[in-house]
PDB file of C-alpha atoms in Angstrom:
ATOM      1  CA  MET A   8       0.686  16.250  -4.669  1.00 71.00           C
ATOM      2  CA  ILE A   9       3.822  14.599  -3.266  1.00 75.00           C
ATOM      3  CA  ILE A  10       1.857  11.414  -2.569  1.00 78.00           C
ATOM      4  CA  SER A  11       0.581  11.460  -6.163  1.00 81.00           C
ATOM      5  CA  LEU A  12       4.139  11.736  -7.442  1.00 81.00           C
ATOM      6  CA  ALA A  13       5.246   8.933  -5.140  1.00 81.00           C
ATOM      7  CA  ASN A  14       2.433   6.752  -6.476  1.00 81.00           C
ATOM      8  CA  LEU A  15       3.609   7.506 -10.015  1.00 85.00           C
ATOM      9  CA  ILE A  16       7.030   6.202  -9.032  1.00 85.00           C
ATOM     10  CA  VAL A  17       5.445   2.998  -7.740  1.00 85.00           C
ATOM     11  CA  ASP A  18       3.170   2.707 -10.792  1.00 87.00           C
ATOM     12  CA  HIS A  19       6.139   2.809 -13.168  1.00 90.00           C
ATOM     13  CA  ASP A  20       8.044  -0.028 -11.547  1.00 89.00           C
ATOM     14  CA  PRO A  21       6.480  -3.390 -12.487  1.00 91.00           C
ATOM     15  CA  MET A  22       8.048  -5.249  -9.560  1.00 92.00           C
ATOM     16  CA  THR A  23       6.746  -2.699  -7.062  1.00 89.00           C
ATOM     17  CA  VAL A  24       3.290  -2.802  -8.650  1.00 90.00           C
ATOM     18  CA  ALA A  25       3.325  -6.596  -8.312  1.00 91.00           C
ATOM     19  CA  ARG A  26       4.406  -6.357  -4.654  1.00 92.00           C
ATOM     20  CA  ARG A  27       1.771  -3.700  -3.918  1.00 92.00           C
ATOM     21  CA  THR A  28      -0.904  -5.873  -5.547  1.00 93.00           C
ATOM     22  CA  GLN A  29       0.146  -8.882  -3.494  1.00 95.00           C
ATOM     23  CA  ASP A  30       0.252  -6.835  -0.280  1.00 96.00           C
ATOM     24  CA  THR A  31      -3.140  -5.348  -1.127  1.00 96.00           C
ATOM     25  CA  MET A  32      -4.620  -8.795  -1.674  1.00 96.00           C
ATOM     26  CA  LEU A  33      -3.303 -10.038   1.673  1.00 97.00           C
ATOM     27  CA  TYR A  34      -4.582  -6.932   3.452  1.00 97.00           C
ATOM     28  CA  ILE A  35      -8.047  -7.159   1.878  1.00 97.00           C
ATOM     29  CA  GLN A  36      -8.337 -10.870   2.598  1.00 97.00           C
ATOM     30  CA  SER A  37      -7.303 -10.341   6.202  1.00 96.00           C
ATOM     31  CA  GLU A  38      -9.699  -7.442   6.780  1.00 97.00           C
ATOM     32  CA  TRP A  39     -12.574  -9.199   4.993  1.00 97.00           C
ATOM     33  CA  ASN A  40     -12.085 -12.393   6.990  1.00 94.00           C
ATOM     34  CA  LYS A  41     -12.144 -10.445  10.288  1.00 95.00           C
ATOM     35  CA  ARG A  42     -15.654  -9.203   9.496  1.00 94.00           C
ATOM     36  CA  HIS A  43     -17.257 -11.972   7.432  1.00 96.00           C
ATOM     37  CA  ALA A  44     -17.830 -15.686   7.851  1.00 94.00           C
ATOM     38  CA  ASP A  45     -17.299 -16.482   4.160  1.00 94.00           C
ATOM     39  CA  PRO A  46     -13.799 -15.710   2.866  1.00 95.00           C
ATOM     40  CA  ILE A  47     -13.358 -13.566  -0.223  1.00 95.00           C
ATOM     41  CA  ASP A  48     -12.244 -15.593  -3.252  1.00 94.00           C
ATOM     42  CA  LYS A  49      -8.531 -14.990  -3.853  1.00 95.00           C
ATOM     43  CA  GLY A  50      -8.685 -15.572  -7.607  1.00 95.00           C
ATOM     44  CA  GLU A  51     -11.673 -13.297  -8.128  1.00 95.00           C
ATOM     45  CA  LEU A  52     -10.094 -10.642  -5.902  1.00 96.00           C
ATOM     46  CA  HIS A  53      -6.893 -10.742  -7.958  1.00 94.00           C
ATOM     47  CA  LYS A  54      -8.838 -10.380 -11.219  1.00 95.00           C
ATOM     48  CA  PHE A  55     -10.774  -7.427  -9.836  1.00 95.00           C
ATOM     49  CA  LEU A  56      -7.643  -5.681  -8.579  1.00 94.00           C
ATOM     50  CA  CYS A  57      -6.046  -6.037 -12.009  1.00 91.00           C
ATOM     51  CA  ASP A  58      -9.143  -4.808 -13.856  1.00 91.00           C
ATOM     52  CA  GLU A  59     -12.476  -3.899 -12.288  1.00 92.00           C
ATOM     53  CA  HIS A  60     -14.317  -5.300 -15.311  1.00 92.00           C
ATOM     54  CA  TYR A  61     -13.274  -8.791 -14.240  1.00 90.00           C
ATOM     55  CA  GLY A  62     -13.695 -10.779 -11.084  1.00 87.00           C
ATOM     56  CA  ASP A  63     -16.954 -12.193  -9.823  1.00 92.00           C
ATOM     57  CA  LEU A  64     -17.262 -10.251  -6.557  1.00 95.00           C
ATOM     58  CA  SER A  65     -20.471  -9.095  -4.916  1.00 94.00           C
ATOM     59  CA  GLU A  66     -21.194  -5.363  -4.817  1.00 96.00           C
ATOM     60  CA  GLU A  67     -20.296  -5.355  -1.111  1.00 96.00           C
ATOM     61  CA  GLN A  68     -16.970  -7.053  -1.883  1.00 97.00           C
ATOM     62  CA  LYS A  69     -16.248  -4.605  -4.703  1.00 96.00           C
ATOM     63  CA  ALA A  70     -16.868  -1.587  -2.468  1.00 97.00           C
ATOM     64  CA  PHE A  71     -14.792  -3.128   0.331  1.00 97.00           C
ATOM     65  CA  THR A  72     -11.980  -3.933  -2.111  1.00 97.00           C
ATOM     66  CA  ARG A  73     -11.944  -0.430  -3.603  1.00 97.00           C
ATOM     67  CA  GLN A  74     -11.725   1.178  -0.173  1.00 97.00           C
ATOM     68  CA  HIS A  75      -8.898  -1.049   1.037  1.00 97.00           C
ATOM     69  CA  ARG A  76      -7.071  -0.907  -2.302  1.00 96.00           C
ATOM     70  CA  ASP A  77      -7.062   2.882  -2.046  1.00 94.00           C
ATOM     71  CA  GLU A  78      -5.757   2.690   1.533  1.00 95.00           C
ATOM     72  CA  MET A  79      -2.857   0.490   0.427  1.00 94.00           C
ATOM     73  CA  ARG A  80      -2.120   2.749  -2.523  1.00 91.00           C
ATOM     74  CA  ASN A  81      -1.886   5.671  -0.102  1.00 90.00           C
ATOM     75  CA  VAL A  82       0.361   3.700   2.259  1.00 90.00           C
ATOM     76  CA  TYR A  83       2.738   2.847  -0.569  1.00 89.00           C
ATOM     77  CA  GLY A  84       2.859   6.503  -1.620  1.00 88.00           C
ATOM     78  CA  VAL A  85       3.634   7.661   1.905  1.00 87.00           C
ATOM     79  CA  THR A  86       6.290   4.958   2.236  1.00 87.00           C
ATOM     80  CA  VAL A  87       8.033   6.120  -0.934  1.00 86.00           C
ATOM     81  CA  CYS A  88       7.996   9.706   0.393  1.00 86.00           C
ATOM     82  CA  ARG A  89       9.508   8.568   3.692  1.00 87.00           C
ATOM     83  CA  LEU A  90      12.196   6.554   1.922  1.00 87.00           C
ATOM     84  CA  LEU A  91      13.059   9.504  -0.299  1.00 87.00           C
ATOM     85  CA  LEU A  92      13.218  11.785   2.736  1.00 90.00           C
ATOM     86  CA  CYS A  93      15.494   9.376   4.575  1.00 91.00           C
ATOM     87  CA  GLU A  94      17.740   9.005   1.524  1.00 91.00           C
ATOM     88  CA  GLU A  95      18.007  12.758   1.070  1.00 92.00           C
ATOM     89  CA  MET A  96      18.727  13.351   4.756  1.00 93.00           C
ATOM     90  CA  LEU A  97      21.451  10.703   4.611  1.00 93.00           C
ATOM     91  CA  HIS A  98      22.878  12.251   1.448  1.00 94.00           C
ATOM     92  CA  ARG A  99      23.046  15.698   3.079  1.00 95.00           C
ATOM     93  CA  ASN A 100      24.561  14.265   6.268  1.00 94.00           C
ATOM     94  CA  MET A 101      21.587  15.513   8.248  1.00 94.00           C
ATOM     95  CA  VAL A 102      21.414  12.071   9.879  1.00 91.00           C
ATOM     96  CA  ALA A 103      24.201   9.530  10.264  1.00 92.00           C
ATOM     97  CA  ASP A 104      22.166   6.405   9.501  1.00 90.00           C
ATOM     98  CA  PHE A 105      18.669   4.962   9.425  1.00 85.00           C
ATOM     99  CA  GLN A 106      18.562   4.648  13.209  1.00 87.00           C
ATOM    100  CA  SER A 107      19.336   8.354  13.532  1.00 88.00           C
ATOM    101  CA  TYR A 108      16.580   9.103  11.030  1.00 87.00           C
ATOM    102  CA  ARG A 109      14.160   7.033  13.094  1.00 86.00           C
ATOM    103  CA  SER A 110      15.195   8.844  16.262  1.00 86.00           C
ATOM    104  CA  VAL A 111      14.234  12.159  14.634  1.00 85.00           C
ATOM    105  CA  PHE A 112      10.796  10.979  13.539  1.00 80.00           C
ATOM    106  CA  CYS A 113      10.133   8.340  16.205  1.00 75.00           C
ATOM    107  CA  PRO A 114      11.660   9.636  19.421  1.00 66.00           C
ATOM    108  CA  GLU A 115       9.550   7.255  21.504  1.00 66.00           C
ATOM    109  CA  GLY A 116      10.657   4.114  19.698  1.00 56.00           C
ATOM    110  CA  GLY A 117       7.575   3.643  17.556  1.00 55.00           C
ATOM    111  CA  ASP A 118       7.470   3.009  13.855  1.00 55.00           C
ATOM    112  CA  VAL A 119       8.320   5.734  11.370  1.00 50.00           C
ATOM    113  CA  PRO A 120       5.124   7.751  10.795  1.00 50.00           C
TER     114      PRO A 120
END
């Protein structure tokens, strides 16, 4: 439910939606190109991501795009949750700064989960 709420936050900010769409396009293109000899058409991919009734993609490309679009949507939702958590912990003086926050959730120096 929290991830759904975080996605609503993203969905209601046009600039974030645009950034998520661009990031999703780059991710899909990269993943598609790793597995296929023929690149996915950027223009058709963009049309499809904006509205599934448009874009001249094959059925395989559509399924691939849906799966990876949903992955990116989830990642953005989790990111918003993590940012909100960090902000709240900073506000309550539970951590001194972002590095302290990272040390709580990434004690081994990795990225924030």
